[in-house]
XYZ file of C-alpha atoms in Angstrom:
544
model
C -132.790 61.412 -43.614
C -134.694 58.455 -45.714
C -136.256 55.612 -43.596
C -138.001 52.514 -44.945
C -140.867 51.685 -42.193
C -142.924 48.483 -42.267
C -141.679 47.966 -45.909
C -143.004 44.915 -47.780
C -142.843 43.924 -51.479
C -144.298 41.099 -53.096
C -143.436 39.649 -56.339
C -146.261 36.769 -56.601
C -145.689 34.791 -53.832
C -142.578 35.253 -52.890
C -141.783 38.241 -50.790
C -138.797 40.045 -51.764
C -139.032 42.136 -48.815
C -141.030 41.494 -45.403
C -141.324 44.174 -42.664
C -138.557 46.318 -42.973
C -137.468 48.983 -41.087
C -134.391 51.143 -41.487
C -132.792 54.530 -40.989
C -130.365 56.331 -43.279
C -128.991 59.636 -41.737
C -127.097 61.895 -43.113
C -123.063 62.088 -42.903
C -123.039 58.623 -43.583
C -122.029 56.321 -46.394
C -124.423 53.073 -46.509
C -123.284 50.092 -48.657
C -125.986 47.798 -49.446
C -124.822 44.290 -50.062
C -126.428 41.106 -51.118
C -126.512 37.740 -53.442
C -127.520 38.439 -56.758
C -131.454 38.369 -56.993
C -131.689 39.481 -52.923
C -133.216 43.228 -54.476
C -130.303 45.509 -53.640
C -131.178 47.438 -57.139
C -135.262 47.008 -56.260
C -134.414 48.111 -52.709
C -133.202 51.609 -53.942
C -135.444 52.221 -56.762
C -137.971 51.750 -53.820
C -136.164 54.364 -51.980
C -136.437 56.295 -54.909
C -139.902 56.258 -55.509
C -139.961 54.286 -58.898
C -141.639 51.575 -57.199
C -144.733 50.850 -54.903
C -144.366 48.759 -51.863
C -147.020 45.906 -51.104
C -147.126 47.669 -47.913
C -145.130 49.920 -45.506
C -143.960 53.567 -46.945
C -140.627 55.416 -47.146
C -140.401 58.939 -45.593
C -137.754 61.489 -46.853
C -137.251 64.623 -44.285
C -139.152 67.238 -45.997
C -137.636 69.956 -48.507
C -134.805 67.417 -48.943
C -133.634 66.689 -52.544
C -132.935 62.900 -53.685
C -130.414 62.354 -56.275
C -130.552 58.731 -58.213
C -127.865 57.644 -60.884
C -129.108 56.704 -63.880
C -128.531 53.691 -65.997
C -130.339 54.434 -68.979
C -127.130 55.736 -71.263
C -129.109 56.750 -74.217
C -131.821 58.862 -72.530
C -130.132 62.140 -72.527
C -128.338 61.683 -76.328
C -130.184 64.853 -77.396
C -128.752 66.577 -74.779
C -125.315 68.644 -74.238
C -122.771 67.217 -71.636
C -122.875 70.363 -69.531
C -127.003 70.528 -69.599
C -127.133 66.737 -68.912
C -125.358 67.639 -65.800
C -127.206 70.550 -64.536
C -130.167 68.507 -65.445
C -129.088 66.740 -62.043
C -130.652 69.593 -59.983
C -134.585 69.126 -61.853
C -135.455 72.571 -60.422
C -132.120 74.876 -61.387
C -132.281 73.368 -65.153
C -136.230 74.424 -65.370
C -135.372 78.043 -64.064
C -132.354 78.389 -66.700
C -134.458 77.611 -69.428
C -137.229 79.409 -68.360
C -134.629 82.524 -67.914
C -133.488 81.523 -71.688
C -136.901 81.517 -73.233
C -138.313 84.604 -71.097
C -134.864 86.593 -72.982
C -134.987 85.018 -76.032
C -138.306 86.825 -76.904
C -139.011 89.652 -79.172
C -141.902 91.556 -77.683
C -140.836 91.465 -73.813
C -143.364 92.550 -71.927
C -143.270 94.299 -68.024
C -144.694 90.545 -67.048
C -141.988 88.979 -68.321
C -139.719 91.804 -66.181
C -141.354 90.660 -63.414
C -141.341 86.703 -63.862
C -137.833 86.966 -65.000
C -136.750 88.889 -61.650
C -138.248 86.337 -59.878
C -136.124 83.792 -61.813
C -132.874 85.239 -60.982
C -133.223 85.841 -57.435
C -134.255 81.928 -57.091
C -131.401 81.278 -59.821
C -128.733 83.373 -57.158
C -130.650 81.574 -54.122
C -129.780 78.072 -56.129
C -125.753 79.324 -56.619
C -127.279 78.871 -60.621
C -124.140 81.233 -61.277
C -121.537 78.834 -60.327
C -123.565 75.952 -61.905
C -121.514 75.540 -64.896
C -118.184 75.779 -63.020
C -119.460 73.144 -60.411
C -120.314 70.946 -63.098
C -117.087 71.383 -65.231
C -115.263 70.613 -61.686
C -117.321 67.299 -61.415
C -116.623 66.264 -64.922
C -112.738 67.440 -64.963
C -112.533 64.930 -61.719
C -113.909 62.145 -63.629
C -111.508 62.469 -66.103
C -113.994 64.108 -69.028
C -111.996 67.491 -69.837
C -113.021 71.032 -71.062
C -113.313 70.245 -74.985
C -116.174 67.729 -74.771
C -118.208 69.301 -71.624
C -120.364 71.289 -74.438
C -120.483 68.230 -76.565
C -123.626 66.623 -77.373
C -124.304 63.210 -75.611
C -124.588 61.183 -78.589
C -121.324 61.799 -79.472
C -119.562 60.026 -76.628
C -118.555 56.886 -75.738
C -120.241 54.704 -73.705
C -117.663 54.757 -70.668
C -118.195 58.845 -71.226
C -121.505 58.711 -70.934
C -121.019 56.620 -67.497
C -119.481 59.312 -66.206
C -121.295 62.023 -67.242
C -124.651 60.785 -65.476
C -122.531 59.891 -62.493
C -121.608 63.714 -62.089
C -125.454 64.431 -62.624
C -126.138 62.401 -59.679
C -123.842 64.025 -58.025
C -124.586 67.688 -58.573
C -125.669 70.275 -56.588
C -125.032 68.381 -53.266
C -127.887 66.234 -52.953
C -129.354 65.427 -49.596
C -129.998 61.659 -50.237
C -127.850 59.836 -52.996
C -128.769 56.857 -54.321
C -126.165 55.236 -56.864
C -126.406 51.558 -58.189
C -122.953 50.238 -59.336
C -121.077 53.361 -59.880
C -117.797 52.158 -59.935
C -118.751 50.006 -63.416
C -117.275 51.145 -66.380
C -114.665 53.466 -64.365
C -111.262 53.768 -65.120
C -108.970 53.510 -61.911
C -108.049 57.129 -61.837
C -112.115 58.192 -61.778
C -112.638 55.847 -59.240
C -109.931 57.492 -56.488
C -111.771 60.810 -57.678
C -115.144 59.780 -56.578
C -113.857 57.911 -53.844
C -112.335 61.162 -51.866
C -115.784 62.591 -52.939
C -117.583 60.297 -51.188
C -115.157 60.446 -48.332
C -115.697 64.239 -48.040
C -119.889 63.864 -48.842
C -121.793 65.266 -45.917
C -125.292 64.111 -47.059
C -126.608 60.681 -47.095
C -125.045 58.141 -49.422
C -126.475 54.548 -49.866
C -124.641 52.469 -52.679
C -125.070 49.049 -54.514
C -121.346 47.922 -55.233
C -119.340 44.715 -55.831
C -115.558 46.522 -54.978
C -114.618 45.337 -52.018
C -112.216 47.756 -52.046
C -114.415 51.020 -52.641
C -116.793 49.736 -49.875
C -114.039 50.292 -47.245
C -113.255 53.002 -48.357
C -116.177 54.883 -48.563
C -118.454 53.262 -46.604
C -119.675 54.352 -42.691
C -122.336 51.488 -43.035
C -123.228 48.043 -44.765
C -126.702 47.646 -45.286
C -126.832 43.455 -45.874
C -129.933 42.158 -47.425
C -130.431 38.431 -46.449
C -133.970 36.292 -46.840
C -135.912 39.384 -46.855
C -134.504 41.186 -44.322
C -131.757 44.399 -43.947
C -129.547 43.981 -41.304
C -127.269 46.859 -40.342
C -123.932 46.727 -38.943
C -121.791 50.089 -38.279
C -118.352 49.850 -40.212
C -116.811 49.219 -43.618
C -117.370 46.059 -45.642
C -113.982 44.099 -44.045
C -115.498 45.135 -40.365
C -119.232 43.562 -41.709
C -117.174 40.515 -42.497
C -115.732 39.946 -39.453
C -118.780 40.971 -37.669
C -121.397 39.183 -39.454
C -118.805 35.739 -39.162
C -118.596 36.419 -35.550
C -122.400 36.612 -34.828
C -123.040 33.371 -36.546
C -120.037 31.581 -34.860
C -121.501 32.802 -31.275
C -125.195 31.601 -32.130
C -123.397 28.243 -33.156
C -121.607 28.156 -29.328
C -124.391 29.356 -28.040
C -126.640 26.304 -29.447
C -123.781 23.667 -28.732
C -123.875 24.794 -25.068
C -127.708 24.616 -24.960
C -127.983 21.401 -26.721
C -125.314 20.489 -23.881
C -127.668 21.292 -21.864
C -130.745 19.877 -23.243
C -129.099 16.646 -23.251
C -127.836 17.011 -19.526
C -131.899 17.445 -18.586
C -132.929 14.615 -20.698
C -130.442 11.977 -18.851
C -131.654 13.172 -15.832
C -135.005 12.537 -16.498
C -134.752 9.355 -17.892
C -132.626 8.001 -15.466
C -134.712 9.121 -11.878
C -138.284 9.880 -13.484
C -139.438 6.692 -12.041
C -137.533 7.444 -8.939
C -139.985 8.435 -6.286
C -137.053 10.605 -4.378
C -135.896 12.303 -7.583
C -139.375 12.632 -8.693
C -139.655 16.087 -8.113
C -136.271 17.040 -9.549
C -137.275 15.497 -12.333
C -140.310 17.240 -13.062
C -138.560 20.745 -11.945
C -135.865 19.786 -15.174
C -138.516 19.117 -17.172
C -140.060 22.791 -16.912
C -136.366 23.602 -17.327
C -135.767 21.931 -20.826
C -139.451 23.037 -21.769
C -137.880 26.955 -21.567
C -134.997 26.491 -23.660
C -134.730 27.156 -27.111
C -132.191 27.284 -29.617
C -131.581 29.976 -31.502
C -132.924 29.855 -34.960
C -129.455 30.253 -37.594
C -130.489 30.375 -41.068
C -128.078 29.890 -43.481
C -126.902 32.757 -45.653
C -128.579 33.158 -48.996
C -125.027 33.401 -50.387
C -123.575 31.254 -52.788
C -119.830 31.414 -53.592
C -118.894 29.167 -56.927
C -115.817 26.843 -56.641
C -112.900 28.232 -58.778
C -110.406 25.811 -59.576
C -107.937 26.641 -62.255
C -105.622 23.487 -62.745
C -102.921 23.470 -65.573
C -102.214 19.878 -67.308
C -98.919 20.810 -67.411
C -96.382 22.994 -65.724
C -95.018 25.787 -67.730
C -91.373 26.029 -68.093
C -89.117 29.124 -67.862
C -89.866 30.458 -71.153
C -93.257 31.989 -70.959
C -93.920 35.409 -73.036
C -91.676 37.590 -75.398
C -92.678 40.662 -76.937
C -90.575 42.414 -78.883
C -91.107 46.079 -80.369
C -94.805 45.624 -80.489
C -96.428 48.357 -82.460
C -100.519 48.593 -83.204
C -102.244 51.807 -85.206
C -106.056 52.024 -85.292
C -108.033 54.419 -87.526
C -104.968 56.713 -87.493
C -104.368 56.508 -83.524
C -101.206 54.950 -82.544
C -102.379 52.174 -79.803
C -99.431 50.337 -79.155
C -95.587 51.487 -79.623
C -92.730 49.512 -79.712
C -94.225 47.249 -76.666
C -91.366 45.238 -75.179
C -91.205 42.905 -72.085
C -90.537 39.302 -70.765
C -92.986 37.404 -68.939
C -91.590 35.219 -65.879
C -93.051 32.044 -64.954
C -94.627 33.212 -62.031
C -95.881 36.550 -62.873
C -99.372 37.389 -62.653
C -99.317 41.070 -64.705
C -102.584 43.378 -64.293
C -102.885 45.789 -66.891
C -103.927 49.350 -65.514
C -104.896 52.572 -66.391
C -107.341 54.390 -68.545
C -106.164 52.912 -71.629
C -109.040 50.431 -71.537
C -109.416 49.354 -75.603
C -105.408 49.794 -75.594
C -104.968 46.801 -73.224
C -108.014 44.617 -75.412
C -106.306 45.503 -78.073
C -103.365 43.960 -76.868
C -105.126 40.906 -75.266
C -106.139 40.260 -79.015
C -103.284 40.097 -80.228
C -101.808 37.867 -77.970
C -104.476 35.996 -78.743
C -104.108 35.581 -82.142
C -107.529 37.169 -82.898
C -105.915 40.397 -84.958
C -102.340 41.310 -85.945
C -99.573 43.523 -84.570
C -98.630 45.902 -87.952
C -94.836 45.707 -86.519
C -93.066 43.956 -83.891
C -93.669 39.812 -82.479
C -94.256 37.749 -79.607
C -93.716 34.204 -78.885
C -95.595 31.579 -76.115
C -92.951 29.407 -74.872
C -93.792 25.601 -76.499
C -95.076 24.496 -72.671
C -97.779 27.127 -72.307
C -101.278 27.091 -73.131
C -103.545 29.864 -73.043
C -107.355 30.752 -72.086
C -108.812 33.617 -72.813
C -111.498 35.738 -71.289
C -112.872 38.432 -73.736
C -114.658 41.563 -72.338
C -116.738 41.435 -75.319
C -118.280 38.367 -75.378
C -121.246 38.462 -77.112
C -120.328 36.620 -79.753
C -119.695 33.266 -77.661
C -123.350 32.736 -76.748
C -124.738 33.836 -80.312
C -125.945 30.322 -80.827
C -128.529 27.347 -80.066
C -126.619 25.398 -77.612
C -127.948 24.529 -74.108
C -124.816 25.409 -71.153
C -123.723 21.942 -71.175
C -123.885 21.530 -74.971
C -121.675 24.520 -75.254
C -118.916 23.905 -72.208
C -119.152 20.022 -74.044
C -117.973 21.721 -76.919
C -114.810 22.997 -74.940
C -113.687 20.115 -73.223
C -111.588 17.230 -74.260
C -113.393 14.644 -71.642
C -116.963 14.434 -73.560
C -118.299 12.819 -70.429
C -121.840 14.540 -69.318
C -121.177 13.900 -65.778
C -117.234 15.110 -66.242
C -118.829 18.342 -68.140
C -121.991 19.189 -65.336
C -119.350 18.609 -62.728
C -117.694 22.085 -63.748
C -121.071 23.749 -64.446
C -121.895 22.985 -60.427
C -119.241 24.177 -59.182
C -120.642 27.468 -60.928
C -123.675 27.126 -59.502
C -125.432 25.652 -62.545
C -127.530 23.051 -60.989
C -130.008 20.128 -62.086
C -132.460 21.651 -65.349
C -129.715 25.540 -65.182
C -127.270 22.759 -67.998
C -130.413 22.788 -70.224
C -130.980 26.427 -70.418
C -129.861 28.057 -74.225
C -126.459 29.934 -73.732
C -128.195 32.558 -75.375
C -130.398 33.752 -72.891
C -128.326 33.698 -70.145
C -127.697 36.942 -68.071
C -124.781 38.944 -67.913
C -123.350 36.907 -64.784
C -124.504 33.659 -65.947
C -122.204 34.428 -69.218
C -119.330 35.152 -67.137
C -119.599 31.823 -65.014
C -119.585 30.158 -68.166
C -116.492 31.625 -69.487
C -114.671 30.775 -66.168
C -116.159 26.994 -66.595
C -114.578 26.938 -70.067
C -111.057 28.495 -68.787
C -111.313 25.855 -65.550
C -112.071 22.861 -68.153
C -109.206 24.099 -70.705
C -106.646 23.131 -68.100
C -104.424 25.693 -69.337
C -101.611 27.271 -67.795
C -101.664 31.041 -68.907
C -104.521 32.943 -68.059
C -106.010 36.080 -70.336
C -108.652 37.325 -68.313
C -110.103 41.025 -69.659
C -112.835 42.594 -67.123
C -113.310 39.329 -65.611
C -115.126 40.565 -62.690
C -117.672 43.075 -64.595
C -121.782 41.216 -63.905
C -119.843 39.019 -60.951
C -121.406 39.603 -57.617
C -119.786 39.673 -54.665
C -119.143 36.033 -53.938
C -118.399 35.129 -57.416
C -115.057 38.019 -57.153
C -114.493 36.488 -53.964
C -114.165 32.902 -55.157
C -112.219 34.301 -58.759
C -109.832 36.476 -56.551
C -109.318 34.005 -54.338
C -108.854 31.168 -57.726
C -106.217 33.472 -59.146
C -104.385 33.982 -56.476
C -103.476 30.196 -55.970
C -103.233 29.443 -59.613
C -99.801 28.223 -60.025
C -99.424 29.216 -63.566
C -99.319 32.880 -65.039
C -101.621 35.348 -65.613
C -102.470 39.035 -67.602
C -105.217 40.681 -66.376
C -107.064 44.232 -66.558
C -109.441 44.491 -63.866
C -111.526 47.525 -61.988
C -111.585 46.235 -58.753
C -109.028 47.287 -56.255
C -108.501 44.521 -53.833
C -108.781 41.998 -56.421
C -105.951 43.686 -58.714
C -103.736 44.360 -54.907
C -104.310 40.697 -53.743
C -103.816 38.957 -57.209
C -100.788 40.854 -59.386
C -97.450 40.656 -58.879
C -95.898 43.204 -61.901
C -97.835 46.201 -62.759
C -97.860 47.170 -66.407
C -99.697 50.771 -67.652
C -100.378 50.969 -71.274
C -99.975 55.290 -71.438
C -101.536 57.264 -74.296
C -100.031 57.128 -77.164
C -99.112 53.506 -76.896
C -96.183 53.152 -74.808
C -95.858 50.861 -71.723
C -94.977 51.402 -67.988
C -93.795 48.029 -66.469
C -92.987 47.624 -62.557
C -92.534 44.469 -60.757
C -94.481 45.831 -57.438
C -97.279 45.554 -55.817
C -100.398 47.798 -57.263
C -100.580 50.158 -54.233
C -96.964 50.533 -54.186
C -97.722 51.436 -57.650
C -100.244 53.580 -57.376
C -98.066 55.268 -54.173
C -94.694 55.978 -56.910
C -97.235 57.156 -59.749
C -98.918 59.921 -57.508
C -95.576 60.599 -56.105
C -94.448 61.227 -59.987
C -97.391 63.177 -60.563
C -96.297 65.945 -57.598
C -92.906 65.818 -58.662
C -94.009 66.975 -62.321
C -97.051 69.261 -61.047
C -93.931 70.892 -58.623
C -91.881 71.485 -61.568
C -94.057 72.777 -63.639
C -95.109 75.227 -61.223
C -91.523 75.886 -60.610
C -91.003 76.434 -64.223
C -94.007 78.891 -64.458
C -93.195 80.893 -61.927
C -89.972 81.302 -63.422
């Protein structure tokens, strides 16, 4: 068990946190939710111990071991996969290499007999023999396999390296885990790995995370952070929803029928306090209204953007054609032979662990490199807006946010231009602040201000949701899905890819496409069910 008593941080002024006091006990999966900037992230790196409270403490149950994942990809570069992993367990790792070095030495002494029998029995005690199989099991299930798991870190790429420190965190069973974002940078079949492991965790798990859809999954608990305070409510993130709606719907009746009230007293005492008779009644109402008070509703820090996608034109039946589309990168074939036919009301989300497969495809639709064989052809009505997962390169300049979206929009108007900036959240003095500077999320509402602005009719949207917070996916899902043009997507989260596409398309290794019109669990329900039908007959064919 962790609990945070009396805890209070203060950044300046402003307290972050004031007076709270929670439980997390073990068996149970806590989400802990939040606007941007409400300290989910400082919350559990005070559970952690990397920072000091103003006041108030945190108490771990003693002997238990806390497990945080790391977000610092380069810090273990020296490092080989399989020892970053182990490194998870602080104490096992120090009692390996202390076993290494006490063998490794020429002139062993009957000290070092004696220290090094001490090291195994702890090493057995710690199940240090099945270490490297336990770790090879977490990696295998994140999708890393045998040839790189005695690689050295520095050689990996940076979505391998993800995954690597997310199987640190988890290894060794950990008591208390503590993971900040771990879904990020997943591909879709890691994330159904990790989710059954979190589903079959018996220790205490409290995670930061913007998929709605991993949170109900996983989660026993939400954890909400609001002004300051945690409030806990049993149940996944849908029943925190409904719950947390509910509550503030009640206090609202609950004030309308006071206020009722209070205004029922108040005639009363107007009209007989001067009444001699009624005198006394209306003193005895007085004392009444003096006891009632109305309950104090603050409103949610929260803040969902407005996302409005409107085409200045509808598209016409010839969208997309792509014919025998064929791509080959430093010797790796990327693409083959790609061929489909885009309908004027598909929305198409690109799965799949084929990640710089489907950018590389998104750039080439986009004009921004060239197929080496095959074509495709926009109908003459559509008009297309792109949104790069690698945008760095957009905000590599002077411009202020409104000087920039300006640049993007046909209607030079400052008031026309700020208009789509607030509905963003980009208020008053946010349109003078250089694009440059701007944070990962703040880049990301910009983009989405410069595809609303385009008025375009297709859609390109690559990682859209990666640095969005909750409310910002929200208000994106919820744009896409009534966007009455098309759309291609690739996208992590779960409920946003279920809720939004309409055709599935999997870009395989080796280049060659899956395409289903279906919905994505449906898809996701036929793939697994292809997966047992080959892992049957292959087992059929080796026992033969």
């Amino acid at each position: 068990m962790i609990s945070a008593n009396n805890v209070t941080l203060r950044l300046g002024k402003r307290a972050l946190f004031e007076d709270v006091n929670i439980k997390f006990t073990e068996g149970n999966c806590y989400g802990l939710i939040g606007a941007n900037g409400a300290g989910k992230s400082t919350f559990l790196k005070i559970l952690a111990g990397k920072l000091e409270t103003t006041k108030g403490d945190i108490v771990i149950t003693p002997g238990q071991r806390l497990s945080v994942l790391e977000q610092d990809h380069f810090k273990y570069d020296e490092y080989q996969v399989m020892d970053t992993v182990i490194m998870g367990n602080t104490r096992l790792y120090e009692v390996m290499k202390e076993k290494e070095a006490i063998y490794a030495k020429e002139d062993f002494s009957d000290a070092d007999g004696i220290r090094a029998s001490e090291l195994e029995g702890e090493f057995a005690e710690m199940d240090g023999w099945e270490a490297e199989s336990n770790a090879a099991m977490l990696l295998n299930g994140l999708g890393l396999n045998n040839d790189i798991h005695y690689t050295i870190m520095s050689e990996l790429t940076g979505s391998e390296k993800v995954k690597v420190l997310l199987a640190k965190a988890l290894f060794g069973s950990p008591d208390i885990l503590l993971l900040d974002e771990p879904t990020n940078h997943l591909d879709l079949d890691a994330i159904a790995w990790f989710e059954e492991f979190l589903i079959n965790f018996n220790n205490t798990v409290i995670v930061v995370s913007h998929d709605r859809y991993f949170l109900n999954k996983v989660c026993t608990h939400i954890a909400d952070i609001d002004y300051g305070k945690i409030q806990l409510y049993s149940g996944n993130y849908d029943f925190w929803y409904e719950s947390s709606q509910l509550l503030i719907k009640q206090m609202k009746e609950a004030n309308k029928k006071k206020e009722e009230k209070i205004k029922e007293l108040q005639d009363f005492i107007s009209r007989f306090s001067a009444n001699a008779s009624k005198s006394k009644q209306a003193t005895s109402r007085k004392r009444a209204l003096e006891k009632i008070e109305l309950d104090d509703i603050r409103p949610s820090s929260r803040k969902y953007p407005y996302i409005d996608f409107r085409p200045e034109r509808e598209i016409g039946n010839e969208v997309l054609a792509v014919e025998n589309l064929s791509k080959t990168i430093n010797g790796e074939k990327i693409l083959d032979n790609i061929t489909f036919t885009m309908g004027r009301e598909d929305k198409i989300a690109f799965v799949g662990g084929n990640e710089f497969a489907i950018t590389t495809f998104f750039q080439i639709l986009t004009g921004e490199i060239e197929p080496d064989e095959g074509t495709y052809k926009w109908g003459v009505t559509t008009t297309q807006a792109y949104f790069p997962k690698d945008n760095g390169t957009e905000f590599d300049n002077d411009y202020t946010i409104a000087e920039w979206l300006t640049g993007y929009s046909a209607n030079k108007d400052a008031t026309y231009v700020r208009g789509f900036l607030g509905r963003m959240l980009f208020a008053g003095e946010d349109g003078v602040k250089k694009v440059k500077i701007l944070s990962g999320g703040e880049k990301v509402r910009c983009l989405l201000s410069k595809m609303m602005i385009s008025g375009a009719n297709c859609l390109i949207l690559d990682e859209p949701t990666n640095h969005l917070d909750m409310e910002a996916i929200t208000a994106l899902n919820n744009g896409l899905i009534k966007f009455p043009g098309v759309a291609l997507f690739a996208c992590h989260d779960h409920q946003f890819v279920q809720t939004t596409a309409n055709r599935i398309m999997e870009i395989l290794p080796g280049g060659s496409l899956i395409d289903k019109i279906t919905t994505y669990d449906e898809y996701l329900e036929s793939d697994a069910m292809a997966r047992k039908r080959v892992t049957i007959h292959c087992f059929a064919v080796n026992n033969d």
